[in-house]
Amino acid sequence: MADYQETLDLSSYAALGDSFTEGLNDPGPGDRFAGWADRLAGMLAAQRPDGDFRYANLAVRGRLLDQIVAEQVPQIRQIQPDLVTFCAGGNDILRPGSDPDEIAERFENAVLELRRDAGTVLICTGFDTRTVPVLRHLRGKIATYNVHLRAIADRNGCAVADLWSLRTVHDRRAWSDDRLHLSPEGHQRVALLAARALGLPTEQDPAAPWPAQPEPTAAEVRRENLQWARTYLLPWVGRRLRGESSGDHVEAKRPELLPL
């Protein structure tokens, strides 16, 4: 893990991944999404009094691991940033019949390439889906994948943002209405977690309890679940059946290392 002094010396950062890193459902400037990676970039930039900090976000929603490796990883050799965050494989895990052991092997091959071209690599574990409808049955596969990710980080000297242990994202307020992507506050908590994984002190605590609020009634939960299924689940299943991706015809929002 990078130490505090090393973190302060970071002058460039590139984020790789899918919708999680693109920042879906966290509205940002210019009709684009912000997300935890943009928020982390802002925290890192604030540590450089000279203002000399550049940031690229190559993540595109819907991308599978092999697509990220083919489209995004090679660009790191060209731009050679001080920091890369590489969060990938979640969309692969969602696929029926996917093998977390095999996905992890491909993930590590990409990490080896990134370690040659970037100063520091940070990876993210998967979320604990025990409270998420439909996705809770994938919890075992995600846990297996996470064990591999931690071993990969240990073998290759990567920092780890452990999303599985971040219990505050079990609160429904951490998630947007589609229940697949974080809310703005959820993205903020992940950004804080990533910053701390890099050794950057933060005034806010990603594990701070949420303000108390009344629990929904059973009837309210049923209505919310039905509304969610009609609005989000059925269209998602339809795209899968048609072989479509939410990322079709979408390009990276920050394809080059540029000042914030």
GROMACS .gro file of C-alpha atoms in nm:
model
  260
    1MET     CA    1   0.000   0.000   0.000
    2ALA     CA    2   0.122   0.348  -0.082
    3ASP     CA    3   0.219   0.561   0.217
    4TYR     CA    4   0.099   0.912   0.293
    5GLN     CA    5   0.403   1.091   0.152
    6GLU     CA    6   0.389   0.891  -0.170
    7THR     CA    7   0.022   0.976  -0.215
    8LEU     CA    8   0.099   1.348  -0.189
    9ASP     CA    9   0.343   1.314  -0.480
   10LEU     CA   10   0.087   1.172  -0.723
   11SER     CA   11   0.049   1.408  -1.017
   12SER     CA   12  -0.158   1.197  -1.259
   13TYR     CA   13  -0.436   0.941  -1.232
   14ALA     CA   14  -0.620   0.720  -1.481
   15ALA     CA   15  -0.935   0.524  -1.392
   16LEU     CA   16  -1.025   0.203  -1.577
   17GLY     CA   17  -1.344   0.001  -1.557
   18ASP     CA   18  -1.716  -0.014  -1.627
   19SER     CA   19  -2.024   0.180  -1.509
   20PHE     CA   20  -1.907   0.169  -1.147
   21THR     CA   21  -1.598   0.375  -1.233
   22GLU     CA   22  -1.767   0.583  -1.503
   23GLY     CA   23  -1.986   0.706  -1.218
   24LEU     CA   24  -2.339   0.626  -1.328
   25ASN     CA   25  -2.619   0.799  -1.141
   26ASP     CA   26  -2.392   1.059  -0.982
   27PRO     CA   27  -2.473   1.375  -1.183
   28GLY     CA   28  -2.168   1.582  -1.270
   29PRO     CA   29  -2.083   1.887  -1.480
   30GLY     CA   30  -2.153   1.907  -1.850
   31ASP     CA   31  -2.438   1.652  -1.853
   32ARG     CA   32  -2.189   1.379  -1.763
   33PHE     CA   33  -2.167   1.155  -1.462
   34ALA     CA   34  -1.910   1.222  -1.190
   35GLY     CA   35  -1.870   0.919  -0.961
   36TRP     CA   36  -1.621   0.801  -0.703
   37ALA     CA   37  -1.320   0.816  -0.938
   38ASP     CA   38  -1.383   1.182  -1.025
   39ARG     CA   39  -1.427   1.254  -0.655
   40LEU     CA   40  -1.101   1.074  -0.572
   41ALA     CA   41  -0.923   1.274  -0.841
   42GLY     CA   42  -1.046   1.593  -0.677
   43MET     CA   43  -0.910   1.481  -0.340
   44LEU     CA   44  -0.572   1.397  -0.489
   45ALA     CA   45  -0.555   1.724  -0.681
   46ALA     CA   46  -0.625   1.916  -0.360
   47GLN     CA   47  -0.305   1.770  -0.213
   48ARG     CA   48  -0.089   1.942  -0.476
   49PRO     CA   49  -0.050   2.311  -0.393
   50ASP     CA   50   0.094   2.383  -0.738
   51GLY     CA   51  -0.226   2.261  -0.904
   52ASP     CA   52  -0.027   2.031  -1.132
   53PHE     CA   53  -0.257   1.730  -1.147
   54ARG     CA   54  -0.396   1.547  -1.451
   55TYR     CA   55  -0.677   1.294  -1.467
   56ALA     CA   56  -0.824   1.054  -1.724
   57ASN     CA   57  -1.131   0.832  -1.687
   58LEU     CA   58  -1.145   0.561  -1.954
   59ALA     CA   59  -1.428   0.359  -1.796
   60VAL     CA   60  -1.737   0.279  -2.003
   61ARG     CA   61  -2.061   0.131  -1.873
   62GLY     CA   62  -2.140  -0.231  -1.954
   63ARG     CA   63  -1.784  -0.330  -2.034
   64LEU     CA   64  -1.673  -0.686  -1.962
   65LEU     CA   65  -1.322  -0.761  -1.837
   66ASP     CA   66  -1.185  -0.861  -2.178
   67GLN     CA   67  -1.323  -0.542  -2.332
   68ILE     CA   68  -1.158  -0.330  -2.062
   69VAL     CA   69  -0.830  -0.515  -2.117
   70ALA     CA   70  -0.849  -0.467  -2.493
   71GLU     CA   71  -0.972  -0.107  -2.502
   72GLN     CA   72  -0.844   0.063  -2.186
   73VAL     CA   73  -0.540  -0.117  -2.046
   74PRO     CA   74  -0.316  -0.056  -2.355
   75GLN     CA   75  -0.369   0.319  -2.320
   76ILE     CA   76  -0.186   0.315  -1.986
   77ARG     CA   77   0.137   0.234  -2.165
   78GLN     CA   78   0.099   0.554  -2.364
   79ILE     CA   79   0.004   0.792  -2.082
   80GLN     CA   80   0.195   0.623  -1.793
   81PRO     CA   81   0.010   0.783  -1.500
   82ASP     CA   82   0.135   0.782  -1.142
   83LEU     CA   83  -0.185   0.605  -1.030
   84VAL     CA   84  -0.428   0.364  -1.198
   85THR     CA   85  -0.749   0.234  -1.046
   86PHE     CA   86  -0.855  -0.093  -1.207
   87CYS     CA   87  -1.201  -0.221  -1.108
   88ALA     CA   88  -1.331  -0.487  -1.346
   89GLY     CA   89  -1.493  -0.827  -1.367
   90GLY     CA   90  -1.824  -0.743  -1.200
   91ASN     CA   91  -2.021  -0.765  -1.525
   92ASP     CA   92  -1.854  -1.098  -1.598
   93ILE     CA   93  -1.956  -1.234  -1.257
   94LEU     CA   94  -2.319  -1.145  -1.335
   95ARG     CA   95  -2.316  -1.374  -1.641
   96PRO     CA   96  -2.471  -1.718  -1.594
   97GLY     CA   97  -2.209  -1.991  -1.578
   98SER     CA   98  -1.918  -1.752  -1.523
   99ASP     CA   99  -1.617  -1.887  -1.333
  100PRO     CA  100  -1.463  -1.645  -1.078
  101ASP     CA  101  -1.139  -1.846  -1.078
  102GLU     CA  102  -1.094  -1.804  -1.452
  103ILE     CA  103  -1.198  -1.437  -1.446
  104ALA     CA  104  -0.937  -1.373  -1.175
  105GLU     CA  105  -0.663  -1.525  -1.392
  106ARG     CA  106  -0.741  -1.281  -1.671
  107PHE     CA  107  -0.764  -0.997  -1.420
  108GLU     CA  108  -0.415  -1.072  -1.288
  109ASN     CA  109  -0.268  -1.079  -1.638
  110ALA     CA  110  -0.398  -0.726  -1.683
  111VAL     CA  111  -0.259  -0.619  -1.344
  112LEU     CA  112   0.085  -0.743  -1.446
  113GLU     CA  113   0.069  -0.522  -1.754
  114LEU     CA  114  -0.052  -0.222  -1.556
  115ARG     CA  115   0.223  -0.260  -1.296
  116ARG     CA  116   0.481  -0.218  -1.573
  117ASP     CA  117   0.337   0.114  -1.690
  118ALA     CA  118   0.190   0.284  -1.380
  119GLY     CA  119   0.347   0.387  -1.053
  120THR     CA  120   0.067   0.265  -0.826
  121VAL     CA  121  -0.229   0.036  -0.899
  122LEU     CA  122  -0.541   0.028  -0.681
  123ILE     CA  123  -0.805  -0.241  -0.725
  124CYS     CA  124  -1.153  -0.275  -0.572
  125THR     CA  125  -1.319  -0.584  -0.431
  126GLY     CA  126  -1.682  -0.652  -0.512
  127PHE     CA  127  -1.972  -0.540  -0.295
  128ASP     CA  128  -2.146  -0.777  -0.055
  129THR     CA  129  -2.485  -0.833  -0.224
  130ARG     CA  130  -2.660  -1.007   0.065
  131THR     CA  131  -2.926  -0.732   0.083
  132VAL     CA  132  -2.970  -0.684  -0.293
  133PRO     CA  133  -3.271  -0.850  -0.461
  134VAL     CA  134  -3.183  -1.091  -0.744
  135LEU     CA  135  -2.808  -1.037  -0.695
  136ARG     CA  136  -2.794  -1.191  -0.349
  137HIS     CA  137  -2.769  -1.539  -0.503
  138LEU     CA  138  -2.434  -1.434  -0.657
  139ARG     CA  139  -2.282  -1.360  -0.317
  140GLY     CA  140  -2.075  -1.678  -0.312
  141LYS     CA  141  -1.923  -1.612  -0.654
  142ILE     CA  142  -1.840  -1.254  -0.557
  143ALA     CA  143  -1.677  -1.371  -0.233
  144THR     CA  144  -1.464  -1.621  -0.426
  145TYR     CA  145  -1.359  -1.353  -0.672
  146ASN     CA  146  -1.272  -1.120  -0.386
  147VAL     CA  147  -1.038  -1.377  -0.231
  148HIS     CA  148  -0.856  -1.392  -0.563
  149LEU     CA  149  -0.841  -1.013  -0.589
  150ARG     CA  150  -0.681  -0.980  -0.247
  151ALA     CA  151  -0.423  -1.246  -0.336
  152ILE     CA  152  -0.351  -1.068  -0.665
  153ALA     CA  153  -0.300  -0.742  -0.478
  154ASP     CA  154  -0.062  -0.908  -0.232
  155ARG     CA  155   0.143  -1.072  -0.508
  156ASN     CA  156   0.170  -0.757  -0.717
  157GLY     CA  157   0.194  -0.478  -0.461
  158CYS     CA  158  -0.146  -0.320  -0.531
  159ALA     CA  159  -0.355  -0.109  -0.296
  160VAL     CA  160  -0.705  -0.242  -0.223
  161ALA     CA  161  -1.032  -0.057  -0.165
  162ASP     CA  162  -1.230  -0.327   0.017
  163LEU     CA  163  -1.590  -0.262  -0.083
  164TRP     CA  164  -1.708  -0.592   0.064
  165SER     CA  165  -1.629  -0.474   0.418
  166LEU     CA  166  -1.780  -0.126   0.369
  167ARG     CA  167  -2.098  -0.192   0.567
  168THR     CA  168  -2.242   0.156   0.517
  169VAL     CA  169  -2.324   0.071   0.154
  170HIS     CA  170  -2.573  -0.186   0.282
  171ASP     CA  171  -2.802   0.111   0.348
  172ARG     CA  172  -3.047   0.168   0.061
  173ARG     CA  173  -2.950   0.537   0.058
  174ALA     CA  174  -2.611   0.436  -0.081
  175TRP     CA  175  -2.779   0.316  -0.401
  176SER     CA  176  -2.973   0.484  -0.676
  177ASP     CA  177  -3.322   0.374  -0.777
  178ASP     CA  178  -3.193   0.105  -1.014
  179ARG     CA  179  -3.019  -0.076  -0.719
  180LEU     CA  180  -2.723  -0.156  -0.945
  181HIS     CA  181  -2.540   0.176  -0.929
  182LEU     CA  182  -2.442   0.394  -0.637
  183SER     CA  183  -2.615   0.715  -0.536
  184PRO     CA  184  -2.407   1.035  -0.510
  185GLU     CA  185  -2.353   0.970  -0.137
  186GLY     CA  186  -2.259   0.611  -0.213
  187HIS     CA  187  -2.000   0.730  -0.465
  188GLN     CA  188  -1.862   0.973  -0.205
  189ARG     CA  189  -1.814   0.694   0.048
  190VAL     CA  190  -1.630   0.479  -0.206
  191ALA     CA  191  -1.407   0.775  -0.296
  192LEU     CA  192  -1.323   0.820   0.071
  193LEU     CA  193  -1.247   0.449   0.104
  194ALA     CA  194  -1.017   0.457  -0.198
  195ALA     CA  195  -0.840   0.768  -0.068
  196ARG     CA  196  -0.771   0.598   0.263
  197ALA     CA  197  -0.650   0.285   0.084
  198LEU     CA  198  -0.389   0.508  -0.079
  199GLY     CA  199  -0.287   0.651   0.258
  200LEU     CA  200  -0.462   0.984   0.209
  201PRO     CA  201  -0.623   1.110   0.531
  202THR     CA  202  -0.983   1.229   0.497
  203GLU     CA  203  -1.196   1.440   0.727
  204GLN     CA  204  -1.504   1.235   0.642
  205ASP     CA  205  -1.525   0.868   0.738
  206PRO     CA  206  -1.662   0.628   0.472
  207ALA     CA  207  -1.790   0.406   0.754
  208ALA     CA  208  -1.974   0.684   0.939
  209PRO     CA  209  -2.330   0.581   1.031
  210TRP     CA  210  -2.617   0.719   0.828
  211PRO     CA  211  -2.867   0.953   0.997
  212ALA     CA  212  -3.152   0.762   1.156
  213GLN     CA  213  -3.471   0.727   0.955
  214PRO     CA  214  -3.791   0.520   0.987
  215GLU     CA  215  -3.780   0.172   0.838
  216PRO     CA  216  -4.023   0.117   0.547
  217THR     CA  217  -4.325  -0.099   0.610
  218ALA     CA  218  -4.363  -0.439   0.447
  219ALA     CA  219  -4.625  -0.296   0.211
  220GLU     CA  220  -4.391  -0.013   0.109
  221VAL     CA  221  -4.111  -0.261   0.042
  222ARG     CA  222  -4.339  -0.470  -0.180
  223ARG     CA  223  -4.448  -0.164  -0.378
  224GLU     CA  224  -4.088  -0.050  -0.419
  225ASN     CA  225  -3.980  -0.395  -0.536
  226LEU     CA  226  -4.258  -0.413  -0.794
  227GLN     CA  227  -4.178  -0.066  -0.923
  228TRP     CA  228  -3.808  -0.152  -0.943
  229ALA     CA  229  -3.879  -0.475  -1.133
  230ARG     CA  230  -4.097  -0.295  -1.391
  231THR     CA  231  -3.869   0.005  -1.435
  232TYR     CA  232  -3.522  -0.148  -1.415
  233LEU     CA  233  -3.509  -0.527  -1.388
  234LEU     CA  234  -3.724  -0.617  -1.691
  235PRO     CA  235  -3.543  -0.375  -1.928
  236TRP     CA  236  -3.207  -0.509  -1.801
  237VAL     CA  237  -3.315  -0.868  -1.870
  238GLY     CA  238  -3.444  -0.761  -2.212
  239ARG     CA  239  -3.107  -0.611  -2.306
  240ARG     CA  240  -2.935  -0.933  -2.203
  241LEU     CA  241  -3.171  -1.144  -2.414
  242ARG     CA  242  -3.113  -0.917  -2.716
  243GLY     CA  243  -2.736  -0.919  -2.668
  244GLU     CA  244  -2.730  -0.543  -2.611
  245SER     CA  245  -2.521  -0.343  -2.365
  246SER     CA  246  -2.589  -0.013  -2.195
  247GLY     CA  247  -2.242   0.087  -2.315
  248ASP     CA  248  -2.311   0.040  -2.685
  249HIS     CA  249  -2.208   0.360  -2.868
  250VAL     CA  250  -2.078   0.516  -2.541
  251GLU     CA  251  -1.725   0.657  -2.531
  252ALA     CA  252  -1.496   0.735  -2.238
  253LYS     CA  253  -1.577   1.069  -2.077
  254ARG     CA  254  -1.212   1.171  -2.014
  255PRO     CA  255  -0.997   0.976  -2.261
  256GLU     CA  256  -0.682   1.182  -2.206
  257LEU     CA  257  -0.480   1.295  -1.905
  258LEU     CA  258  -0.594   1.654  -1.862
  259PRO     CA  259  -0.593   1.902  -1.573
  260LEU     CA  260  -0.903   1.895  -1.356
   0.00000   0.00000   0.00000
